Each structure stands twice: as C-alpha cells, then as structure tokens.
Short mmCIF file of C-alpha atoms in Angstrom, two decimals:
data_model
loop_
_atom_site.label_atom_id
_atom_site.label_comp_id
_atom_site.label_asym_id
_atom_site.label_seq_id
_atom_site.Cartn_x
_atom_site.Cartn_y
_atom_site.Cartn_z
CA MET A 1 0.20 -0.06 0.08
CA SER A 2 2.39 2.46 0.90
CA ILE A 3 4.59 2.09 -2.29
CA VAL A 4 1.18 2.83 -4.10
CA ALA A 5 0.36 5.66 -1.98
CA THR A 6 4.35 6.98 -2.37
CA ALA A 7 3.96 6.54 -6.44
CA VAL A 8 0.36 8.52 -6.41
CA SER A 9 1.73 11.19 -4.46
CA ALA A 10 4.90 11.35 -6.31
CA VAL A 11 2.47 11.01 -9.40
CA SER A 12 0.35 13.67 -8.45
CA ALA A 13 3.04 16.44 -7.22
CA ASP A 14 3.61 17.34 -11.05
CA PHE A 15 0.64 16.33 -12.58
CA THR A 16 -1.62 19.70 -13.60
CA PRO A 17 -5.59 18.38 -13.52
CA PRO A 18 -7.62 19.82 -16.58
CA GLY A 19 -9.43 23.44 -14.82
CA VAL A 20 -11.31 26.52 -16.20
CA GLU A 21 -8.53 27.25 -18.40
CA GLU A 22 -8.66 24.19 -20.96
CA PHE A 23 -11.80 25.94 -21.84
CA TRP A 24 -10.25 29.72 -23.22
CA GLN A 25 -9.13 28.84 -26.50
CA PRO A 26 -8.97 31.94 -28.39
CA LEU A 27 -7.75 31.37 -32.16
CA PHE A 28 -5.70 33.44 -34.74
CA GLY A 29 -3.68 35.22 -32.01
CA THR A 30 -6.30 37.18 -30.48
CA ASP A 31 -7.29 37.53 -27.03
CA GLY A 32 -9.75 39.80 -25.12
CA PRO A 33 -13.24 40.06 -24.80
CA TRP A 34 -13.81 40.11 -29.01
CA ALA A 35 -11.37 37.21 -29.33
CA ILE A 36 -11.92 34.68 -32.13
CA THR A 37 -12.93 31.55 -30.18
CA ARG A 38 -12.64 27.83 -31.03
CA PRO A 39 -16.34 27.76 -29.76
CA ILE A 40 -17.18 30.95 -32.59
CA LEU A 41 -15.74 28.28 -35.08
CA LEU A 42 -17.36 25.32 -33.89
CA SER A 43 -20.71 26.94 -33.97
CA VAL A 44 -20.94 28.43 -37.12
CA LEU A 45 -19.27 25.02 -39.00
CA SER A 46 -22.55 23.42 -36.74
CA VAL A 47 -24.85 25.78 -38.65
CA ILE A 48 -23.02 25.26 -42.20
CA LEU A 49 -23.47 21.11 -41.52
CA ILE A 50 -27.10 21.50 -40.01
CA THR A 51 -28.15 24.23 -42.88
CA TRP A 52 -26.22 21.55 -45.52
CA TRP A 53 -28.14 18.29 -44.22
CA LEU A 54 -31.62 19.83 -43.46
CA LEU A 55 -31.52 20.68 -47.06
CA ALA A 56 -29.72 18.26 -48.37
CA THR A 57 -32.17 15.02 -46.97
CA THR A 58 -35.43 17.44 -47.60
CA LYS A 59 -34.86 18.39 -51.00
CA LYS A 60 -36.38 15.39 -52.71
CA LYS A 61 -39.73 15.89 -50.40
CA ALA A 62 -39.92 11.96 -51.21
CA VAL A 63 -43.14 10.60 -49.93
CA VAL A 64 -40.99 7.39 -49.19
CA PRO A 65 -38.07 8.09 -47.39
CA SER A 66 -34.71 7.70 -48.27
CA ARG A 67 -32.32 6.78 -45.48
CA GLY A 68 -31.14 10.60 -44.34
CA GLN A 69 -34.89 11.96 -44.80
CA MET A 70 -36.28 9.22 -42.25
CA GLY A 71 -33.45 10.46 -39.70
CA THR A 72 -34.60 14.13 -40.88
CA GLU A 73 -38.02 13.30 -40.12
CA ALA A 74 -37.73 11.14 -36.99
CA VAL A 75 -36.12 14.36 -35.30
CA TYR A 76 -38.52 16.75 -36.44
CA GLY A 77 -41.20 13.99 -35.71
CA LEU A 78 -40.07 14.08 -32.05
CA VAL A 79 -39.77 17.59 -31.87
CA ARG A 80 -43.14 18.38 -33.58
CA ASN A 81 -45.47 16.08 -32.41
CA GLY A 82 -43.37 14.62 -28.82
CA VAL A 83 -42.38 18.06 -27.63
CA ALA A 84 -44.23 20.80 -29.43
CA LYS A 85 -47.82 18.72 -29.64
CA ASP A 86 -48.03 17.20 -26.84
CA LEU A 87 -47.10 20.06 -24.58
CA ILE A 88 -48.37 23.81 -26.28
CA GLY A 89 -51.46 21.51 -27.75
CA SER A 90 -52.54 21.14 -31.09
CA LYS A 91 -54.10 24.31 -31.68
CA GLU A 92 -51.27 26.71 -32.05
CA PHE A 93 -48.00 24.41 -31.90
CA MET A 94 -47.25 24.93 -35.55
CA ARG A 95 -46.01 28.73 -35.05
CA PHE A 96 -43.60 27.13 -32.51
CA VAL A 97 -42.16 24.31 -34.30
CA PRO A 98 -39.46 26.16 -36.14
CA LEU A 99 -37.86 27.74 -32.63
CA LEU A 100 -38.10 24.26 -31.01
CA PHE A 101 -36.60 22.45 -33.70
CA THR A 102 -34.07 24.95 -34.69
CA MET A 103 -33.12 24.84 -31.24
CA PHE A 104 -33.14 20.90 -30.61
CA VAL A 105 -30.52 20.22 -34.07
CA LEU A 106 -28.71 23.42 -32.67
CA ILE A 107 -27.85 21.99 -29.44
CA LEU A 108 -27.90 18.43 -30.53
CA THR A 109 -25.12 18.93 -32.75
CA ASN A 110 -23.20 21.74 -30.38
CA ASN A 111 -23.30 18.86 -27.71
CA LEU A 112 -22.43 16.10 -29.85
CA PHE A 113 -19.01 18.07 -31.55
CA GLY A 114 -17.96 17.09 -27.47
CA VAL A 115 -17.69 13.83 -28.78
CA ILE A 116 -16.68 13.74 -31.93
CA PRO A 117 -12.93 13.56 -32.36
CA PRO A 118 -12.34 16.40 -34.90
CA MET A 119 -13.73 18.80 -33.05
CA SER A 120 -13.71 17.60 -29.28
CA PHE A 121 -15.07 20.80 -28.25
CA SER A 122 -18.70 21.30 -27.14
CA THR A 123 -19.98 24.59 -27.77
CA ASN A 124 -22.42 24.78 -25.03
CA GLY A 125 -19.63 23.98 -22.55
CA ARG A 126 -19.11 28.26 -23.05
CA ILE A 127 -21.93 29.88 -21.07
CA ALA A 128 -22.38 32.32 -23.43
CA PHE A 129 -23.53 30.09 -25.89
CA PRO A 130 -26.50 28.85 -23.47
CA ILE A 131 -27.29 31.90 -22.18
CA ALA A 132 -27.74 33.10 -25.59
CA LEU A 133 -30.28 30.42 -25.98
CA SER A 134 -31.94 30.55 -22.72
CA LEU A 135 -32.64 34.38 -23.56
CA ILE A 136 -34.20 33.98 -27.27
CA VAL A 137 -36.57 31.27 -25.08
CA TRP A 138 -37.33 34.15 -22.10
CA ILE A 139 -37.84 36.76 -24.62
CA VAL A 140 -39.85 34.29 -27.13
CA PHE A 141 -42.05 33.06 -23.57
CA HIS A 142 -42.84 36.44 -22.41
CA PHE A 143 -43.65 38.26 -25.52
CA VAL A 144 -46.33 35.81 -26.87
CA GLY A 145 -47.60 35.67 -23.41
CA MET A 146 -48.48 39.31 -22.82
CA LYS A 147 -49.29 38.94 -26.88
CA LYS A 148 -52.21 36.45 -25.83
CA HIS A 149 -53.11 37.94 -22.00
CA GLY A 150 -52.06 42.11 -22.52
CA PHE A 151 -49.22 43.15 -20.40
CA PHE A 152 -51.14 43.13 -17.44
CA GLY A 153 -53.07 40.38 -17.84
CA TYR A 154 -49.93 38.24 -18.46
CA TRP A 155 -48.65 39.35 -14.83
CA ALA A 156 -51.83 38.78 -13.48
CA SER A 157 -52.26 35.26 -15.33
CA LEU A 158 -48.92 34.30 -13.26
CA VAL A 159 -50.82 34.05 -10.09
CA PRO A 160 -53.45 30.58 -9.80
CA SER A 161 -56.87 32.01 -9.30
CA GLY A 162 -58.94 30.60 -6.47
CA LEU A 163 -56.36 31.41 -3.99
CA PRO A 164 -57.29 33.08 -0.68
CA LYS A 165 -56.72 36.77 -1.04
CA ALA A 166 -53.93 37.17 1.52
CA MET A 167 -51.57 34.61 -0.33
CA VAL A 168 -51.78 36.07 -3.39
CA PRO A 169 -48.70 38.79 -3.07
CA PHE A 170 -46.79 35.98 -1.71
CA ILE A 171 -47.12 33.62 -4.59
CA PHE A 172 -47.29 36.65 -7.30
CA VAL A 173 -43.26 37.50 -5.88
CA LEU A 174 -42.95 34.04 -6.17
CA GLU A 175 -44.17 33.28 -9.45
CA LEU A 176 -42.36 36.85 -10.35
CA ILE A 177 -39.31 35.48 -9.72
CA THR A 178 -39.60 31.77 -10.72
CA ASP A 179 -40.84 33.73 -14.34
CA LEU A 180 -38.21 36.22 -14.49
CA PHE A 181 -34.98 35.09 -13.17
CA THR A 182 -35.24 31.30 -12.02
CA ARG A 183 -36.63 29.76 -15.18
CA PRO A 184 -33.98 31.11 -17.40
CA VAL A 185 -30.78 30.81 -15.56
CA THR A 186 -31.73 27.43 -14.77
CA LEU A 187 -32.06 26.79 -18.29
CA ALA A 188 -28.74 27.70 -19.18
CA LEU A 189 -27.22 26.96 -16.53
CA ARG A 190 -28.22 23.46 -16.90
CA LEU A 191 -26.98 23.35 -20.13
CA PHE A 192 -23.98 24.72 -19.38
CA GLY A 193 -23.19 22.74 -16.41
CA ASN A 194 -23.65 19.51 -18.21
CA MET A 195 -21.52 20.33 -21.04
CA PHE A 196 -18.68 21.64 -18.73
CA ALA A 197 -18.53 18.98 -16.30
CA GLY A 198 -18.62 16.30 -18.87
CA HIS A 199 -15.89 17.78 -20.64
CA ILE A 200 -14.11 18.43 -17.62
CA LEU A 201 -14.38 14.69 -17.16
CA LEU A 202 -13.53 13.66 -20.36
CA VAL A 203 -10.13 15.55 -20.31
CA LEU A 204 -9.86 14.35 -17.01
CA PHE A 205 -10.06 10.85 -17.32
CA ILE A 206 -7.70 11.09 -20.88
CA THR A 207 -5.16 13.21 -19.49
CA GLY A 208 -5.18 11.59 -16.16
CA GLY A 209 -4.84 7.70 -17.88
CA TRP A 210 -2.34 9.56 -20.40
CA TYR A 211 -0.10 10.69 -17.44
CA MET A 212 -0.16 7.35 -15.51
CA LEU A 213 0.19 5.30 -18.32
CA THR A 214 3.50 7.15 -19.65
CA ASN A 215 5.21 7.89 -15.73
CA GLY A 216 3.58 5.91 -13.67
CA GLY A 217 5.26 2.74 -13.67
CA ILE A 218 3.18 0.23 -11.20
CA LEU A 219 0.17 2.54 -12.35
CA VAL A 220 0.13 2.02 -15.47
CA ILE A 221 -2.62 -0.83 -14.58
CA ALA A 222 -4.61 2.23 -13.16
CA GLY A 223 -3.81 4.01 -16.63
CA GLY A 224 -5.68 1.81 -18.53
CA VAL A 225 -8.73 1.35 -16.45
CA THR A 226 -9.27 5.04 -16.62
CA TRP A 227 -9.11 4.82 -20.49
CA VAL A 228 -11.73 2.14 -20.22
CA PHE A 229 -13.75 4.46 -18.11
CA ALA A 230 -13.08 7.14 -20.52
CA LEU A 231 -14.42 5.01 -23.13
CA ILE A 232 -17.74 4.50 -20.86
CA MET A 233 -17.75 8.04 -19.93
CA PHE A 234 -17.46 8.74 -24.06
CA LEU A 235 -20.69 6.71 -24.25
CA PHE A 236 -22.39 8.03 -21.03
CA GLU A 237 -21.33 11.86 -22.56
CA ILE A 238 -23.42 10.86 -25.78
CA LEU A 239 -26.56 9.82 -23.77
CA VAL A 240 -26.35 12.80 -22.05
CA GLU A 241 -25.87 14.98 -24.62
CA PHE A 242 -29.20 13.98 -26.33
CA LEU A 243 -30.89 14.47 -23.03
CA GLN A 244 -29.79 18.06 -22.52
CA ALA A 245 -31.16 18.91 -25.84
CA TYR A 246 -34.10 17.04 -25.43
CA VAL A 247 -34.50 18.75 -21.72
CA PHE A 248 -34.41 21.94 -23.53
CA THR A 249 -36.62 21.78 -26.08
CA LEU A 250 -38.98 20.16 -23.73
CA LEU A 251 -38.73 22.62 -20.92
CA ALA A 252 -38.82 25.81 -23.40
CA ALA A 253 -42.16 24.45 -24.87
CA LEU A 254 -43.47 23.97 -21.59
CA TYR A 255 -42.81 27.62 -20.42
CA ILE A 256 -44.36 29.06 -24.14
CA ALA A 257 -47.25 26.29 -23.34
CA GLY A 258 -47.73 27.86 -19.69
CA ALA A 259 -47.56 31.39 -21.48
CA VAL A 260 -50.19 30.92 -24.03
CA ALA A 261 -52.37 28.24 -21.92
CA ASP A 262 -55.56 29.90 -21.22
CA GLU A 263 -55.80 29.18 -17.59
CA HIS A 264 -52.72 29.05 -15.42
CA MET B 1 -2.59 18.56 -24.74
CA HIS B 2 -4.39 20.63 -22.41
CA ALA B 3 -1.20 21.92 -20.66
CA ALA B 4 0.10 22.29 -23.82
CA LEU B 5 -2.65 24.39 -25.73
CA ALA B 6 -3.23 26.24 -22.34
CA THR B 7 0.35 27.32 -22.18
CA ALA B 8 0.79 28.47 -25.70
CA GLU B 9 -2.01 30.89 -25.33
CA GLY B 10 -0.96 31.64 -22.05
CA ASP B 11 -3.04 31.24 -19.20
CA THR B 12 -2.27 34.27 -16.89
CA GLY B 13 -4.73 36.12 -19.25
CA PHE B 14 -8.49 37.32 -17.90
CA TRP B 15 -10.73 35.08 -19.94
CA ALA B 16 -8.63 32.06 -19.33
CA THR B 17 -9.03 32.35 -15.30
CA VAL B 18 -12.12 34.21 -14.98
CA ALA B 19 -15.16 31.68 -13.50
CA PRO B 20 -16.82 30.12 -16.58
CA ILE B 21 -20.35 31.62 -15.82
CA VAL B 22 -19.08 34.77 -17.15
CA PRO B 23 -20.59 34.85 -20.77
CA HIS B 24 -17.49 36.26 -23.21
CA PRO B 25 -19.35 38.89 -25.33
CA LEU B 26 -18.54 37.51 -28.51
CA GLU B 27 -19.37 34.16 -28.24
CA PHE B 28 -23.11 35.25 -26.77
CA PHE B 29 -23.40 37.60 -29.82
CA PHE B 30 -22.36 34.58 -31.93
CA GLY B 31 -24.69 32.06 -30.31
CA ILE B 32 -27.64 34.89 -30.96
CA VAL B 33 -26.49 35.10 -34.67
CA THR B 34 -25.70 31.34 -35.62
CA PHE B 35 -29.42 30.69 -33.84
CA ALA B 36 -30.81 33.19 -35.79
CA ILE B 37 -29.30 32.05 -39.48
CA LEU B 38 -30.96 28.51 -38.65
CA TYR B 39 -34.40 29.84 -37.47
CA PHE B 40 -34.74 31.52 -40.75
CA VAL B 41 -33.49 28.61 -43.01
CA VAL B 42 -35.61 26.27 -40.62
CA LYS B 43 -38.65 28.33 -40.97
CA ALA B 44 -38.72 29.45 -44.70
CA LYS B 45 -37.55 26.25 -45.91
CA VAL B 46 -36.80 22.96 -43.75
CA VAL B 47 -40.77 22.83 -42.24
CA PRO B 48 -42.66 24.31 -45.24
CA ARG B 49 -40.37 20.82 -46.62
CA LEU B 50 -41.51 18.38 -43.81
CA GLU B 51 -44.49 19.77 -43.40
CA GLN B 52 -45.41 19.22 -47.39
CA ILE B 53 -44.11 15.58 -46.74
CA TYR B 54 -46.23 14.82 -44.02
CA ALA B 55 -49.29 16.18 -45.93
CA ASP B 56 -48.52 14.18 -49.14
CA ARG B 57 -48.01 11.04 -47.42
CA THR B 58 -50.73 11.72 -45.80
CA ALA B 59 -52.57 12.78 -49.15
CA ALA B 60 -51.41 9.24 -50.17
CA ILE B 61 -52.53 7.18 -47.83
CA GLU B 62 -56.14 8.80 -47.53
CA GLY B 63 -55.62 8.49 -51.62
CA GLY B 64 -55.63 5.04 -51.17
CA MET B 65 -58.46 4.76 -48.94
CA ASN B 66 -60.27 6.76 -50.74
CA LYS B 67 -59.90 4.52 -53.75
CA ALA B 68 -60.76 1.63 -51.84
CA GLU B 69 -63.81 3.50 -50.30
CA GLU B 70 -64.82 4.20 -53.89
CA ALA B 71 -64.61 0.60 -54.70
CA GLN B 72 -66.97 -0.47 -51.96
CA ALA B 73 -69.33 2.44 -52.21
CA GLN B 74 -69.46 1.00 -56.29
CA ALA B 75 -70.13 -2.34 -54.66
CA THR B 76 -72.50 -1.76 -53.05
CA ALA B 77 -74.27 0.89 -55.29
CA ALA B 78 -74.19 -2.19 -58.08
CA LEU B 79 -75.25 -4.76 -54.94
CA GLU B 80 -78.62 -2.05 -54.10
CA GLN B 81 -79.09 -1.43 -57.72
CA TYR B 82 -79.06 -5.35 -58.31
CA GLN B 83 -81.19 -5.53 -55.37
CA ALA B 84 -83.72 -2.81 -56.81
CA GLN B 85 -84.07 -4.74 -59.91
CA LEU B 86 -84.85 -7.69 -58.01
CA SER B 87 -87.44 -6.11 -56.14
CA GLU B 88 -89.06 -4.70 -59.44
CA ALA B 89 -89.08 -7.83 -60.98
CA ARG B 90 -90.76 -9.40 -58.31
CA GLY B 91 -92.86 -6.65 -57.99
CA GLU B 92 -93.70 -6.74 -61.39
CA ALA B 93 -94.20 -10.93 -61.66
CA SER B 94 -96.60 -10.33 -58.43
CA ARG B 95 -98.58 -7.45 -60.43
CA ILE B 96 -98.65 -9.55 -64.08
CA ARG B 97 -99.58 -12.25 -61.98
CA GLU B 98 -102.71 -10.05 -60.08
CA ASP B 99 -103.41 -8.35 -63.34
CA ALA B 100 -103.91 -12.43 -64.80
CA LYS B 101 -105.56 -13.12 -61.67
CA ALA B 102 -108.05 -10.25 -62.52
CA GLN B 103 -108.17 -10.67 -65.73
CA GLY B 104 -109.17 -14.34 -65.07
CA SER B 105 -111.90 -13.56 -62.71
CA ALA B 106 -113.49 -10.72 -65.24
CA ILE B 107 -113.31 -13.31 -67.82
CA ILE B 108 -115.18 -15.77 -65.73
CA ALA B 109 -117.36 -13.61 -64.33
CA GLU B 110 -118.05 -11.95 -67.92
CA MET B 111 -118.83 -15.63 -68.87
CA ARG B 112 -120.87 -16.20 -66.01
CA GLU B 113 -122.79 -13.49 -66.96
CA GLN B 114 -122.59 -13.86 -70.28
CA ALA B 115 -124.35 -17.68 -69.55
CA ALA B 116 -126.31 -16.71 -67.01
CA SER B 117 -128.06 -14.03 -69.12
CA GLU B 118 -128.21 -16.65 -72.16
CA ALA B 119 -129.63 -19.14 -69.61
CA SER B 120 -132.29 -16.35 -69.14
CA ARG B 121 -132.82 -15.82 -72.67
CA ILE B 122 -132.98 -19.63 -73.25
CA THR B 123 -135.49 -19.79 -70.23
CA GLU B 124 -137.73 -16.65 -71.39
CA THR B 125 -137.88 -17.87 -74.36
CA ALA B 126 -139.08 -20.93 -73.22
CA LYS B 127 -141.55 -19.77 -71.06
CA LYS B 128 -142.62 -17.44 -73.74
CA GLN B 129 -143.44 -20.47 -75.97
CA ILE B 130 -144.71 -22.65 -73.41
CA ASP B 131 -147.23 -20.09 -72.77
CA ALA B 132 -147.92 -19.32 -76.41
CA GLU B 133 -148.62 -23.07 -76.23
CA ARG B 134 -150.50 -23.11 -73.25
CA GLN B 135 -152.18 -20.47 -74.74
CA GLN B 136 -152.65 -22.00 -77.69
CA ALA B 137 -153.99 -24.79 -76.10
CA VAL B 138 -156.30 -23.24 -74.16
CA VAL B 139 -157.81 -21.77 -76.98
CA SER B 140 -157.87 -24.83 -78.88
CA LEU B 141 -159.07 -26.80 -75.76
CA ARG B 142 -161.52 -24.01 -75.23
CA GLY B 143 -163.06 -24.29 -78.25
CA ASP B 144 -162.80 -28.23 -78.02
CA VAL B 145 -164.22 -28.36 -74.40
CA GLY B 146 -166.79 -26.00 -75.54
CA ARG B 147 -167.28 -27.94 -78.74
CA ILE B 148 -167.74 -31.54 -76.80
CA SER B 149 -169.58 -30.28 -73.89
CA THR B 150 -172.10 -29.11 -76.53
CA GLU B 151 -171.93 -32.31 -78.74
CA LEU B 152 -172.15 -34.38 -75.43
CA ALA B 153 -175.11 -32.12 -74.01
CA SER B 154 -176.74 -32.35 -77.07
CA ARG B 155 -176.58 -35.74 -77.26
CA ILE B 156 -177.51 -36.13 -73.90
CA VAL B 157 -180.48 -34.09 -74.37
CA GLY B 158 -181.14 -35.54 -77.78
CA GLU B 159 -181.11 -32.34 -79.96
CA SER B 160 -178.95 -29.58 -81.01
CA LEU B 161 -177.70 -27.19 -78.87
CA GLU B 162 -175.56 -25.31 -80.80
CA SER B 163 -177.04 -22.85 -82.35
CA GLU B 164 -178.83 -22.14 -78.86
CA THR B 165 -175.33 -22.06 -76.83
CA ARG B 166 -173.83 -20.38 -79.13
CA GLN B 167 -176.27 -17.33 -78.95
CA LYS B 168 -176.23 -17.76 -75.20
CA GLY B 169 -172.50 -18.12 -74.66
CA ILE B 170 -173.43 -20.35 -72.18
CA VAL B 171 -170.53 -22.68 -72.32
CA GLU B 172 -168.19 -19.31 -72.82
CA ARG B 173 -169.33 -18.22 -69.69
CA PHE B 174 -168.97 -21.11 -67.65
CA LEU B 175 -165.22 -21.49 -68.49
CA SER B 176 -164.42 -17.92 -67.81
CA GLU B 177 -166.10 -18.24 -64.44
CA LEU B 178 -164.31 -21.68 -64.09
CA GLU B 179 -160.97 -19.70 -64.80
CA ALA B 180 -161.78 -17.42 -62.38
CA GLY B 181 -162.16 -19.73 -59.59
CA GLU B 182 -165.74 -18.58 -58.39
CA VAL B 183 -168.04 -20.94 -58.94
CA VAL B 184 -166.76 -24.36 -59.28
CA ARG B 185 -164.18 -23.73 -56.34
CA GLU B 186 -166.98 -22.18 -53.73
CA LYS B 187 -169.16 -25.49 -54.84
CA VAL B 188 -166.41 -27.71 -54.66
CA GLY B 189 -164.17 -26.43 -51.78
CA THR B 190 -167.06 -25.08 -49.35
CA ALA B 191 -168.95 -28.69 -48.74
CA PRO B 192 -165.87 -30.49 -47.68
CA THR B 193 -165.20 -27.17 -45.40
CA THR B 194 -168.24 -26.85 -43.85
CA GLY B 195 -168.92 -30.61 -43.34
CA GLU B 196 -165.14 -30.46 -41.66
CA GLY B 197 -166.45 -28.12 -39.60
CA GLY B 198 -170.06 -29.68 -38.60
CA ASP B 199 -168.08 -32.49 -37.66
CA ALA B 200 -165.67 -30.39 -35.29
CA MET C 1 -4.10 18.69 1.35
CA THR C 2 -5.02 21.39 -1.42
CA GLY C 3 -8.10 22.47 -3.09
CA ASN C 4 -11.06 24.88 -2.64
CA ILE C 5 -13.62 24.52 0.09
CA ALA C 6 -16.49 25.60 -2.84
CA ILE C 7 -16.16 21.85 -4.38
CA LEU C 8 -16.64 20.83 -0.81
CA GLY C 9 -20.25 22.73 -1.33
CA TYR C 10 -20.76 21.68 -4.52
CA GLY C 11 -20.63 17.65 -3.49
CA LEU C 12 -22.98 18.73 -0.64
CA SER C 13 -25.39 20.50 -2.98
CA ALA C 14 -25.49 17.49 -5.55
CA ILE C 15 -26.86 14.92 -2.51
CA GLY C 16 -30.18 15.93 -2.25
CA PRO C 17 -30.39 16.03 -6.36
CA GLY C 18 -28.90 13.21 -6.66
CA ILE C 19 -31.47 11.14 -4.34
CA GLY C 20 -34.36 13.16 -5.87
CA VAL C 21 -33.41 12.01 -9.36
CA GLY C 22 -33.37 8.35 -8.18
CA LEU C 23 -36.69 8.95 -6.22
CA ILE C 24 -37.85 10.51 -10.02
CA PHE C 25 -36.54 7.70 -12.51
CA ALA C 26 -37.83 4.61 -9.38
CA ALA C 27 -41.29 5.79 -9.55
CA TYR C 28 -41.15 6.43 -13.75
CA ILE C 29 -39.96 2.98 -13.82
CA ASN C 30 -42.82 1.47 -11.81
CA GLY C 31 -45.12 3.94 -13.26
CA VAL C 32 -43.91 1.96 -16.81
CA ALA C 33 -43.54 -1.62 -15.63
CA ARG C 34 -47.56 -1.46 -14.22
CA GLN C 35 -48.74 0.34 -17.13
CA PRO C 36 -46.35 -0.11 -20.09
CA GLU C 37 -48.89 1.45 -22.01
CA ALA C 38 -48.57 5.07 -20.18
CA ARG C 39 -44.61 4.85 -21.35
CA GLY C 40 -45.73 7.77 -23.63
CA MET C 41 -47.20 10.33 -21.30
CA LEU C 42 -44.73 9.63 -18.56
CA GLN C 43 -41.24 10.44 -19.95
CA PRO C 44 -41.74 14.12 -20.66
CA ILE C 45 -43.10 14.16 -17.08
CA ALA C 46 -40.11 12.10 -15.82
CA PHE C 47 -37.41 14.10 -17.59
CA LEU C 48 -39.12 17.32 -16.78
CA GLY C 49 -38.99 16.61 -12.94
CA MET C 50 -35.12 15.10 -13.26
CA ALA C 51 -34.08 18.78 -15.13
CA ILE C 52 -35.99 20.34 -11.92
CA THR C 53 -34.67 18.75 -9.13
CA GLU C 54 -31.19 18.57 -11.35
CA ALA C 55 -31.34 22.39 -11.47
CA LEU C 56 -30.02 22.40 -7.59
CA ALA C 57 -26.97 20.73 -8.73
CA ILE C 58 -26.44 22.85 -11.30
CA PHE C 59 -26.81 26.26 -8.84
CA GLY C 60 -24.04 24.16 -6.67
CA ILE C 61 -21.64 23.85 -9.45
CA ALA C 62 -22.36 27.25 -11.10
CA LEU C 63 -21.91 28.76 -7.36
CA ALA C 64 -18.76 26.61 -6.52
CA PHE C 65 -17.32 28.54 -9.49
CA VAL C 66 -18.50 31.75 -8.56
CA PHE C 67 -17.01 31.60 -5.05
CA LYS C 68 -13.97 29.85 -5.58
CA GLY C 69 -11.85 32.72 -6.14
#
C-alpha cells in the first residue's frame, strides 16, 4: 500500500488536472472580449453542417423517404409531435415548431461536437451560448404570453385563480422570481453545467490516464482502467448530450405552453 | 494536450482564469447570430418541406383509402341496383300475376254473366213458347171443350143445342167463371170445409 | 491537502438532487412496469422532474465556481 501511496503522491505532484483555462481557446492569436475562439468557429461550422444536412435530406420531398430523410423526419417528428404538440396543444403548436426544432438540432449538434474527435469541444460548455439560447426562449415566452393576455393580464395570469386573498402577493412574488429569473437561469446553467462538467471529466480521464500510462510505473494498470472508464464516459456523454438537448427543448416548450395557456 | 494548448495561449489572461459562468461577449453574439441564421433557414425551407412531406404522405394514404372506399361504394351501389332490379322484377311478376288473376276472374265473371243471360234468355224464350203453346192449347182446348161439351150435352139432351148455346154464350161464360175460380171452387171447396167444421 | 472548499459545497449540494433524481426515475420505472402503455405520457414528465430537480445541483456547480476565488 505504501508503494502505491508514494507512487500516487509522486505522480500527483507534477500532474496538473484540467481546469477552467481548458475552455479558453482563442484562435489566430487573438485575445480579450472580442477574440475569435474555438467554440465560435465550431458554432459557425455547426450551422453550416445542419443547414447542408437539412436542405440535402429534404430536397426530394419523397413520400417514401431515403435513409437521410428518415433520420431528419425522426428528429422533426420527435420535436413536432413528442414535444411541441403534446405540451403546447394541437391548436397553437405549429408556429413554435420552427423555433423548437432549430433549438433542438442546434443544441444537439453542438453537444455532439464534444465527443466527435476533430471538434472534441462542446460549444455549449461555454456559458455564452446557453445564455444566448435561453435568452431567446425567455424573450419568446414572455412575448407570446403578453401578446395573448395583454401586458397586465399576463402578469395577473401568473397567480393561479382561486387563491385566498392574503396569499396572492406572496405567490405573485414567488411566481415573478420563477418567471423572470429562475427559469432562464436554470435553463442556461443546466445545459452549460452538463456540457462543462462532461468535457472536464473526459479531459481528466484521458489526460490523467495518459499521464499514468507514461509516467506511472506501477500505476500503468490504473491508467489502462482509467482509459476504459474514459470510453464508458464517452458513451455516457453521448446519452447526456441527447438528453440535455431534449430537456432544453422540452422546457422551452413547457414555458411557451404556460405562457399561451388559457388558464394558469 | 490541454496543458500544451493552455500554456501556448497563455493561461494568465483574464478570460483564461475568470469563472466559467462569465459569458464571453463575442461568443454570446455568435450564439444569437448562429441561432437566428439557422432559425430563418428552418422556418423558410425545412419546416415547410417537412410539413409538405407529411401532407403528401397523409394524402397518399388517404388517397389509397379513398380509392378503397370508392370501390366499396361502387360495390354497394351495384348491390343496391341489383336488389332494386330484383325487387322491381318481383313486383312486376306479382303485378302480372295479379293482373292475370283479375283478368281471369273478370273473364269468368263475364262468362258467367253471359251464360246466365243466355240461360235466362233461353228460359224466357222457353217460357214464352210454353205460354204461347199453353195459350194456344187453352184456346184450342176451350174450343174443343165447348164443342165436345155441347156435343155431349146435345147428345144427352137429344137435340142440338148448338145454335142456342152459341147464341146465349153459356159455355163461354161458364168456362170463364171456372177460370176465375169463383163458381167451381166455391161449389167444390165449401162442402167439405163446412162438413169438417160441422164435425168438429 | 490542497484544493477549494467551494468544491466541497458542490459535493454537498449534489446529494439532494442525486436522491431526488433517483426517486423520480424509480417512480417512472414503477409506473411503466405497471402500465407499459403509459410510457409516452410519463416520459416527458419524468425528464421534466429530473431537469427541475437537477437544477439545484447545477446551481451548486455554478456557485462553486463563483465563490472559488
């Protein structure tokens, strides 16, 4: 045991675990708030890829779909019927389908960049992108709510009807905080946190395993085990990436549904 | 790898060490822009196309169903037509039968009537003939009876009463009285009636 | 021993959501096992519940970084 302990202490002494600075990757020698960074390039690439894929697979508009079209239709059907129609209701869901579909494919592609080797970096691991997306959702669901109920009617509709008079102010304040603050912040932070933690975990497993394999001596076995775990983490990350894209779209649809609902 | 990258870019700058929940302005800007671009592509092209595919597929499926429904409707119509024809034919047959029956009974009635009228005509003729013959017989009998009774009476009396009788018309009167049933019946019918009444 | 106490705070904040997410999926599995046809209806609810419960842990990780320095 003591041998392992000394080995661990010896290794950990000059091993630097991945940290926050791992996510700061400016390109072309730029720096500062207007630096062009790697996630910016990846987000542009994702839009190009998605646009090409969607336009190419739907070009033929075949009644009997090809394999690519079938994949696009499966994703579209999930967002259209499984999320939008179920949550918003068949009356009004159609005008939100483009928004939710865009959101889903954009988040999914950018998430999956985290496990696809040439990119190997999840754009949504940078908080600016989730904040941008959740800001769009936040503006949209407040806007449609106010359009439907009127400015004051919308805020009044936050409080559920049939409440005792004394309770109304407290509930109103609570709902206001939820509506204005908690919802968008958790929406952005959830996506960011999952991608950030997932990426840092993968980097830790791979660099740590690599370090142990090369410098460990007796810890070579541990390094091998770590890489096996890294592989498992890769698979787990793919699941999480799908799930987060789905949850983000689901919550966006839920907030929109709450805003356009007739009664809260 | 990470260390190499990080050191190459310099990990001492503000953006490298700042808390990861501080958004980078340009990244935020690109987050909005990329979403907006993709949104307009999806809204203008992709969703209409996919909706059209959905609609086409629904139409194709419904078209097939419509075709089947049409065939069924045609079959039903044919069956109905057939049944209508059948019932019509049945009706016609029964109508013809009815007609024939009516016609037959009419013929029978007519025949019967004709026969009856013929029979009554024959009867009438026969009756008339009989009447005429009877009249003739009565006339000739009257003459004969008169002549015979006169002859008999003259034979009994012994002399010819012929001229006298003819003059006085005794026989004629007697016979007409006899026919009227006044004289003879009174004479013949009263005697036994009173006799019987007397006995009782 | 080196490190940051904020990470310990994140570890503590992850306990509650961990139990909560476990309970949610236990209930979801129970429900689907009893009524397999209700899967489509339960799935969004389960994921929504998970997302809302998980928010606490997400707050934890964010605040861990905020109060790190």
